[in-house]
Amino acid sequence: MFNYKYIITYVSLLFTFFVHGGEVSITIDDFNFNDQLLSGEERNNEILKTLTKHKIIAAGFVTTKYLSLPNAQNGVEAWSKAGHLIGNHTENHFSYAKTNFNDFSNDVLLADGKLKVFKTFQKFFRFPYLKEGETEEKRDQLRKFLISQGYKNGAVTIDASDWYVNKRMLDKLKVYPDFDKTKFRDFYLKHLWDRTQYYSSLSQKTLGRDVKHTLLLHHNLTTALFLDDLIEMFKSKGWKVIDATEAFNDPIYKLQPKNIPAGESLIWALAKDKGDKTLRYPAEDGEYEKAEMDKLGL
C-alpha cells in the first residue's frame, strides 16, 4: 500500500528544488558621470531610486578619476548616505595586464585616499576589466599588496557585457533618437539571464553548490533605465536579490584561484583551475553578443 504522506513530501521537495532560484547581489562599476542621454546625476538618481524601491544594498566600485566630473562626488556621497557599500576600482582604471606592479599599486592607493571620505567605504577591491595579472609573479605581488593594505577581493561571479549593450544603444540613439528602447531592454534582460544561468550552472558543476552571486553591472544608461526590470525579472524567476554585504560573506570570496592569466569571473577561474575544457577566453566580451544584436537590428 502506498504511503501518500511520503509521496506528497517527495513531490514537494522536487517542486522546491525546481522552482527555488539562487541569490544574487547588485554590484556597479566605474561611476563615470558623463552624459549618456541622461546626465550622470540623473542616471545616479534613477539607480538609487530603484535600489531604494526594492530595499537592496548594492556595492559601488568607484574609479576615482571620475570624481572630478560634475555632481560625481555628491553622487557617490548619495550612495554612501543610502547605506550602499563603496569599494575601490582604482584611480585610472588601468588594466593590470598592461600595467606594471608599481604603477598599478600606486593607482590603488590614490583611489584609497579619495574614497576614505565616504562613510560606507569598505576595503573591497575590484580589478578593472577583471584582469588580475598575466604572470604568477604579478598576480602574487598584487595579492600580497592588497592583503597588506587590508583589502579583500571584490570579485565578480556573474560576468556579462552590459557595457556592450549600453554602447550599442547609445550608438543607435545617436542615429535614430526615437528608436524603441524596449528592444534593447528585452535583449539586455535575456543576455543577463543567460549569463546568470551559465554561471549558476558552472558553480554547481565546479563547487557542488550555488553561491551568493555578485552580478557585474556598470553605472550607465542601461542600468538607469532597466535595473528595475532586471530585479523584477530575477524575482519572477524565483531568485532572491540580496544585499552585496551578504553576498561577500560567502566563503567563495576568500578563495584565490591559481589560473594564469589571472582574473575573469571568480567561478570561471575556479573552473579553470579544475581543468574545465569548455571555457572560452575571455569569459565575456562584446564580440560574443555582436552577431545576435546585428541580426536584431540593435
Short mmCIF file of C-alpha atoms in Angstrom, two decimals:
data_model
loop_
_atom_site.label_atom_id
_atom_site.label_comp_id
_atom_site.label_asym_id
_atom_site.label_seq_id
_atom_site.Cartn_x
_atom_site.Cartn_y
_atom_site.Cartn_z
CA MET A 1 0.00 0.00 0.00
CA PHE A 2 1.36 3.42 -0.97
CA ASN A 3 2.16 5.86 1.78
CA TYR A 4 0.74 9.03 0.27
CA LYS A 5 2.30 11.14 3.01
CA TYR A 6 5.79 10.26 1.76
CA ILE A 7 4.77 10.69 -1.88
CA ILE A 8 3.44 14.18 -1.18
CA THR A 9 6.61 15.06 0.74
CA TYR A 10 8.79 13.79 -2.12
CA VAL A 11 6.84 15.75 -4.73
CA SER A 12 7.04 18.87 -2.57
CA LEU A 13 10.81 18.52 -2.31
CA LEU A 14 11.08 18.11 -6.07
CA PHE A 15 8.91 21.16 -6.61
CA THR A 16 11.03 23.20 -4.21
CA PHE A 17 14.21 22.09 -5.98
CA PHE A 18 13.00 23.13 -9.41
CA VAL A 19 11.36 26.45 -8.53
CA HIS A 20 13.84 27.69 -5.92
CA GLY A 21 16.20 30.14 -7.54
CA GLY A 22 19.56 31.38 -6.49
CA GLU A 23 20.73 34.51 -4.72
CA VAL A 24 22.29 37.47 -6.49
CA SER A 25 23.53 40.89 -5.44
CA ILE A 26 23.88 44.06 -7.50
CA THR A 27 27.37 45.50 -7.92
CA ILE A 28 28.03 48.51 -10.13
CA ASP A 29 31.40 49.60 -11.50
CA ASP A 30 33.19 52.76 -12.63
CA PHE A 31 30.79 55.64 -11.72
CA ASN A 32 31.62 57.59 -14.85
CA PHE A 33 29.29 60.58 -14.52
CA ASN A 34 29.48 61.57 -18.19
CA ASP A 35 26.25 62.31 -20.05
CA GLN A 36 24.59 59.27 -21.69
CA LEU A 37 21.21 60.60 -22.83
CA LEU A 38 20.64 61.18 -19.14
CA SER A 39 23.19 63.19 -17.18
CA GLY A 40 25.37 61.38 -14.67
CA GLU A 41 23.28 62.86 -11.87
CA GLU A 42 20.01 61.75 -13.48
CA ARG A 43 21.33 58.23 -14.00
CA ASN A 44 22.52 58.07 -10.43
CA ASN A 45 19.14 59.20 -9.13
CA GLU A 46 17.32 56.56 -11.17
CA ILE A 47 19.62 53.78 -9.98
CA LEU A 48 19.34 54.83 -6.34
CA LYS A 49 15.55 55.15 -6.64
CA THR A 50 15.32 51.57 -7.91
CA LEU A 51 17.58 50.20 -5.18
CA THR A 52 15.53 52.02 -2.54
CA LYS A 53 12.27 50.71 -4.04
CA HIS A 54 13.49 47.13 -3.71
CA LYS A 55 15.23 47.71 -0.35
CA ILE A 56 18.54 46.46 -1.69
CA ILE A 57 22.04 47.40 -0.53
CA ALA A 58 24.30 47.37 -3.57
CA ALA A 59 28.06 47.74 -3.93
CA GLY A 60 29.56 50.56 -5.97
CA PHE A 61 33.16 50.16 -7.15
CA VAL A 62 34.35 53.67 -7.88
CA THR A 63 37.07 54.69 -10.33
CA THR A 64 38.13 57.86 -8.58
CA LYS A 65 39.31 59.89 -11.60
CA TYR A 66 35.60 60.35 -12.33
CA LEU A 67 35.01 62.12 -9.01
CA SER A 68 36.15 65.34 -10.70
CA LEU A 69 33.15 65.26 -13.07
CA PRO A 70 30.13 67.46 -12.26
CA ASN A 71 27.99 66.03 -9.44
CA ALA A 72 30.12 62.87 -9.16
CA GLN A 73 31.40 63.49 -5.62
CA ASN A 74 27.88 64.29 -4.45
CA GLY A 75 26.55 61.30 -6.38
CA VAL A 76 28.84 58.85 -4.61
CA GLU A 77 28.05 60.58 -1.32
CA ALA A 78 24.36 59.91 -2.02
CA TRP A 79 25.22 56.22 -2.39
CA SER A 80 27.02 56.28 0.92
CA LYS A 81 24.17 58.07 2.70
CA ALA A 82 21.77 55.42 1.37
CA GLY A 83 23.93 52.75 3.00
CA HIS A 84 25.45 51.22 -0.11
CA LEU A 85 28.92 49.72 0.06
CA ILE A 86 31.65 51.79 -1.63
CA GLY A 87 34.67 49.88 -2.97
CA ASN A 88 37.94 50.64 -4.73
CA HIS A 89 38.16 50.36 -8.53
CA THR A 90 41.48 52.27 -8.84
CA GLU A 91 42.14 55.88 -9.79
CA ASN A 92 42.58 55.47 -13.55
CA HIS A 93 41.00 52.12 -14.49
CA PHE A 94 44.25 50.69 -15.89
CA SER A 95 44.28 47.05 -16.91
CA TYR A 96 46.74 45.25 -14.63
CA ALA A 97 47.65 43.04 -17.59
CA LYS A 98 49.04 46.16 -19.30
CA THR A 99 50.48 47.94 -16.25
CA ASN A 100 53.48 47.19 -14.06
CA PHE A 101 53.04 46.39 -10.38
CA ASN A 102 54.42 49.69 -9.04
CA ASP A 103 52.19 51.88 -11.19
CA PHE A 104 49.12 49.75 -10.53
CA SER A 105 49.59 49.52 -6.77
CA ASN A 106 50.09 53.30 -6.62
CA ASP A 107 46.83 53.68 -8.54
CA VAL A 108 45.06 51.59 -5.90
CA LEU A 109 46.46 53.82 -3.15
CA LEU A 110 45.43 57.01 -4.95
CA ALA A 111 41.86 55.76 -5.06
CA ASP A 112 42.03 54.61 -1.45
CA GLY A 113 42.92 58.12 -0.32
CA LYS A 114 39.95 59.63 -2.13
CA LEU A 115 37.41 57.03 -1.04
CA LYS A 116 38.10 57.21 2.70
CA VAL A 117 35.84 60.26 2.99
CA PHE A 118 32.76 58.11 2.33
CA LYS A 119 31.31 56.56 5.48
CA THR A 120 30.34 53.27 3.83
CA PHE A 121 33.71 52.77 2.15
CA GLN A 122 34.99 49.28 2.83
CA LYS A 123 38.26 47.80 1.69
CA PHE A 124 36.95 45.71 -1.17
CA PHE A 125 38.97 45.96 -4.37
CA ARG A 126 37.75 45.12 -7.85
CA PHE A 127 40.18 44.78 -10.73
CA PRO A 128 39.40 46.86 -13.83
CA TYR A 129 38.42 44.55 -16.69
CA LEU A 130 38.68 41.70 -14.10
CA LYS A 131 42.33 41.24 -15.11
CA GLU A 132 44.41 40.14 -12.10
CA GLY A 133 47.82 39.57 -13.66
CA GLU A 134 49.21 37.80 -16.70
CA THR A 135 52.08 36.15 -14.80
CA GLU A 136 52.30 34.35 -11.46
CA GLU A 137 54.77 36.94 -10.20
CA LYS A 138 52.50 39.91 -10.92
CA ARG A 139 49.42 38.10 -9.64
CA ASP A 140 51.08 37.19 -6.34
CA GLN A 141 52.72 40.62 -5.91
CA LEU A 142 49.36 42.33 -6.12
CA ARG A 143 47.62 39.81 -3.88
CA LYS A 144 50.24 40.31 -1.17
CA PHE A 145 49.99 44.08 -1.57
CA LEU A 146 46.20 44.09 -1.24
CA ILE A 147 46.37 41.92 1.89
CA SER A 148 49.00 44.24 3.38
CA GLN A 149 46.61 47.16 2.83
CA GLY A 150 43.69 45.32 4.41
CA TYR A 151 41.82 44.74 1.16
CA LYS A 152 39.58 41.85 0.16
CA ASN A 153 38.89 40.94 -3.46
CA GLY A 154 35.51 42.31 -4.50
CA ALA A 155 35.25 39.59 -7.11
CA VAL A 156 32.51 39.07 -9.68
CA THR A 157 30.77 35.71 -10.02
CA ILE A 158 28.31 36.63 -12.80
CA ASP A 159 30.18 38.47 -15.52
CA ALA A 160 28.34 39.89 -18.54
CA SER A 161 28.53 42.50 -21.29
CA ASP A 162 26.03 45.12 -20.16
CA TRP A 163 28.61 47.74 -21.18
CA TYR A 164 28.41 46.50 -24.77
CA VAL A 165 24.60 46.61 -24.85
CA ASN A 166 24.86 50.14 -23.45
CA LYS A 167 27.34 51.18 -26.16
CA ARG A 168 25.16 49.73 -28.91
CA MET A 169 22.09 51.51 -27.55
CA LEU A 170 23.86 54.87 -27.35
CA ASP A 171 25.21 54.45 -30.89
CA LYS A 172 21.73 53.58 -32.19
CA LEU A 173 20.07 56.50 -30.43
CA LYS A 174 22.56 58.96 -31.90
CA VAL A 175 21.38 57.99 -35.38
CA TYR A 176 17.76 57.16 -34.54
CA PRO A 177 16.74 59.21 -31.47
CA ASP A 178 13.22 57.73 -31.47
CA PHE A 179 14.35 54.10 -31.66
CA ASP A 180 12.31 51.81 -29.41
CA LYS A 181 14.48 51.32 -26.31
CA THR A 182 12.35 48.40 -25.15
CA LYS A 183 14.05 46.30 -27.84
CA PHE A 184 17.37 46.92 -26.08
CA ARG A 185 15.71 46.24 -22.73
CA ASP A 186 14.49 42.86 -23.93
CA PHE A 187 17.92 41.88 -25.23
CA TYR A 188 19.57 43.17 -22.05
CA LEU A 189 17.33 41.07 -19.81
CA LYS A 190 17.74 37.99 -21.98
CA HIS A 191 21.53 38.40 -22.02
CA LEU A 192 21.84 38.85 -18.26
CA TRP A 193 19.54 35.93 -17.53
CA ASP A 194 21.55 33.75 -19.91
CA ARG A 195 24.83 34.65 -18.17
CA THR A 196 23.22 34.15 -14.75
CA GLN A 197 22.10 30.65 -15.68
CA TYR A 198 25.54 29.86 -17.10
CA TYR A 199 27.50 30.92 -14.01
CA SER A 200 24.97 29.36 -11.65
CA SER A 201 25.34 26.06 -13.51
CA LEU A 202 29.14 26.42 -13.58
CA SER A 203 29.11 27.00 -9.82
CA GLN A 204 27.15 23.79 -9.25
CA LYS A 205 29.48 21.89 -11.57
CA THR A 206 32.68 23.29 -10.04
CA LEU A 207 31.83 23.69 -6.36
CA GLY A 208 28.93 21.31 -5.90
CA ARG A 209 26.71 24.20 -4.81
CA ASP A 210 25.48 27.55 -5.97
CA VAL A 211 26.95 30.63 -4.31
CA LYS A 212 25.70 34.03 -3.25
CA HIS A 213 26.39 35.79 -6.52
CA THR A 214 27.77 39.21 -7.36
CA LEU A 215 26.44 40.47 -10.69
CA LEU A 216 28.65 42.92 -12.60
CA LEU A 217 26.87 46.00 -13.97
CA HIS A 218 28.12 49.48 -14.81
CA HIS A 219 26.99 53.00 -13.94
CA ASN A 220 25.49 53.59 -17.37
CA LEU A 221 22.24 54.25 -19.20
CA THR A 222 21.09 50.63 -19.40
CA THR A 223 21.40 50.31 -15.62
CA ALA A 224 19.48 53.55 -15.08
CA LEU A 225 16.68 52.54 -17.44
CA PHE A 226 16.46 48.79 -16.92
CA LEU A 227 17.62 47.97 -13.38
CA ASP A 228 14.05 47.83 -12.07
CA ASP A 229 13.10 45.42 -14.89
CA LEU A 230 16.18 43.33 -14.12
CA ILE A 231 15.37 42.99 -10.43
CA GLU A 232 11.75 42.16 -11.23
CA MET A 233 12.94 39.52 -13.70
CA PHE A 234 15.10 37.84 -11.06
CA LYS A 235 12.20 37.81 -8.62
CA SER A 236 9.80 36.42 -11.22
CA LYS A 237 12.19 33.53 -11.84
CA GLY A 238 12.39 32.63 -8.17
CA TRP A 239 15.70 34.33 -7.47
CA LYS A 240 16.33 36.38 -4.36
CA VAL A 241 18.12 39.71 -4.81
CA ILE A 242 20.26 40.09 -1.70
CA ASP A 243 22.48 42.80 -0.24
CA ALA A 244 26.02 42.93 -1.56
CA THR A 245 27.32 42.85 2.00
CA GLU A 246 25.58 39.50 2.47
CA ALA A 247 26.94 38.12 -0.80
CA PHE A 248 30.53 38.96 0.08
CA ASN A 249 30.21 36.86 3.25
CA ASP A 250 30.01 33.71 1.12
CA PRO A 251 33.21 31.65 1.63
CA ILE A 252 33.87 31.63 -2.13
CA TYR A 253 35.21 35.19 -1.96
CA LYS A 254 38.13 34.05 0.20
CA LEU A 255 39.38 31.66 -2.50
CA GLN A 256 42.37 32.55 -4.66
CA PRO A 257 42.42 30.71 -7.99
CA LYS A 258 45.78 29.80 -9.48
CA ASN A 259 44.95 30.18 -13.18
CA ILE A 260 47.14 32.30 -15.46
CA PRO A 261 46.25 34.77 -16.83
CA ALA A 262 44.52 35.52 -13.56
CA GLY A 263 41.06 37.01 -13.35
CA GLU A 264 37.66 36.79 -15.05
CA SER A 265 34.62 35.66 -13.06
CA LEU A 266 35.71 34.01 -9.81
CA ILE A 267 33.63 30.93 -10.68
CA TRP A 268 35.17 30.82 -14.16
CA ALA A 269 38.67 30.99 -12.64
CA LEU A 270 37.93 28.19 -10.18
CA ALA A 271 36.56 26.05 -13.02
CA LYS A 272 39.74 26.77 -14.98
CA ASP A 273 41.78 25.58 -12.00
CA LYS A 274 39.89 22.29 -12.14
CA GLY A 275 40.79 21.82 -15.79
CA ASP A 276 37.39 22.58 -17.33
CA LYS A 277 37.96 22.39 -21.10
CA THR A 278 34.64 24.00 -22.04
CA LEU A 279 35.63 27.53 -21.01
CA ARG A 280 36.08 30.32 -23.55
CA TYR A 281 38.58 33.17 -23.15
CA PRO A 282 37.93 35.89 -22.42
CA ALA A 283 34.98 34.68 -20.44
CA GLU A 284 32.84 37.60 -21.61
CA ASP A 285 33.23 40.10 -24.41
CA GLY A 286 31.01 42.25 -26.58
CA GLU A 287 32.03 40.30 -29.66
CA TYR A 288 30.11 37.31 -28.33
CA GLU A 289 26.88 39.35 -28.48
CA LYS A 290 27.54 41.18 -31.75
CA ALA A 291 26.04 38.72 -34.23
CA GLU A 292 22.72 38.42 -32.40
CA MET A 293 22.44 42.17 -31.88
CA ASP A 294 23.23 42.76 -35.56
CA LYS A 295 20.54 40.26 -36.52
CA LEU A 296 18.01 42.04 -34.31
CA GLY A 297 18.93 45.43 -35.73
CA LEU A 298 20.20 46.70 -32.40
#
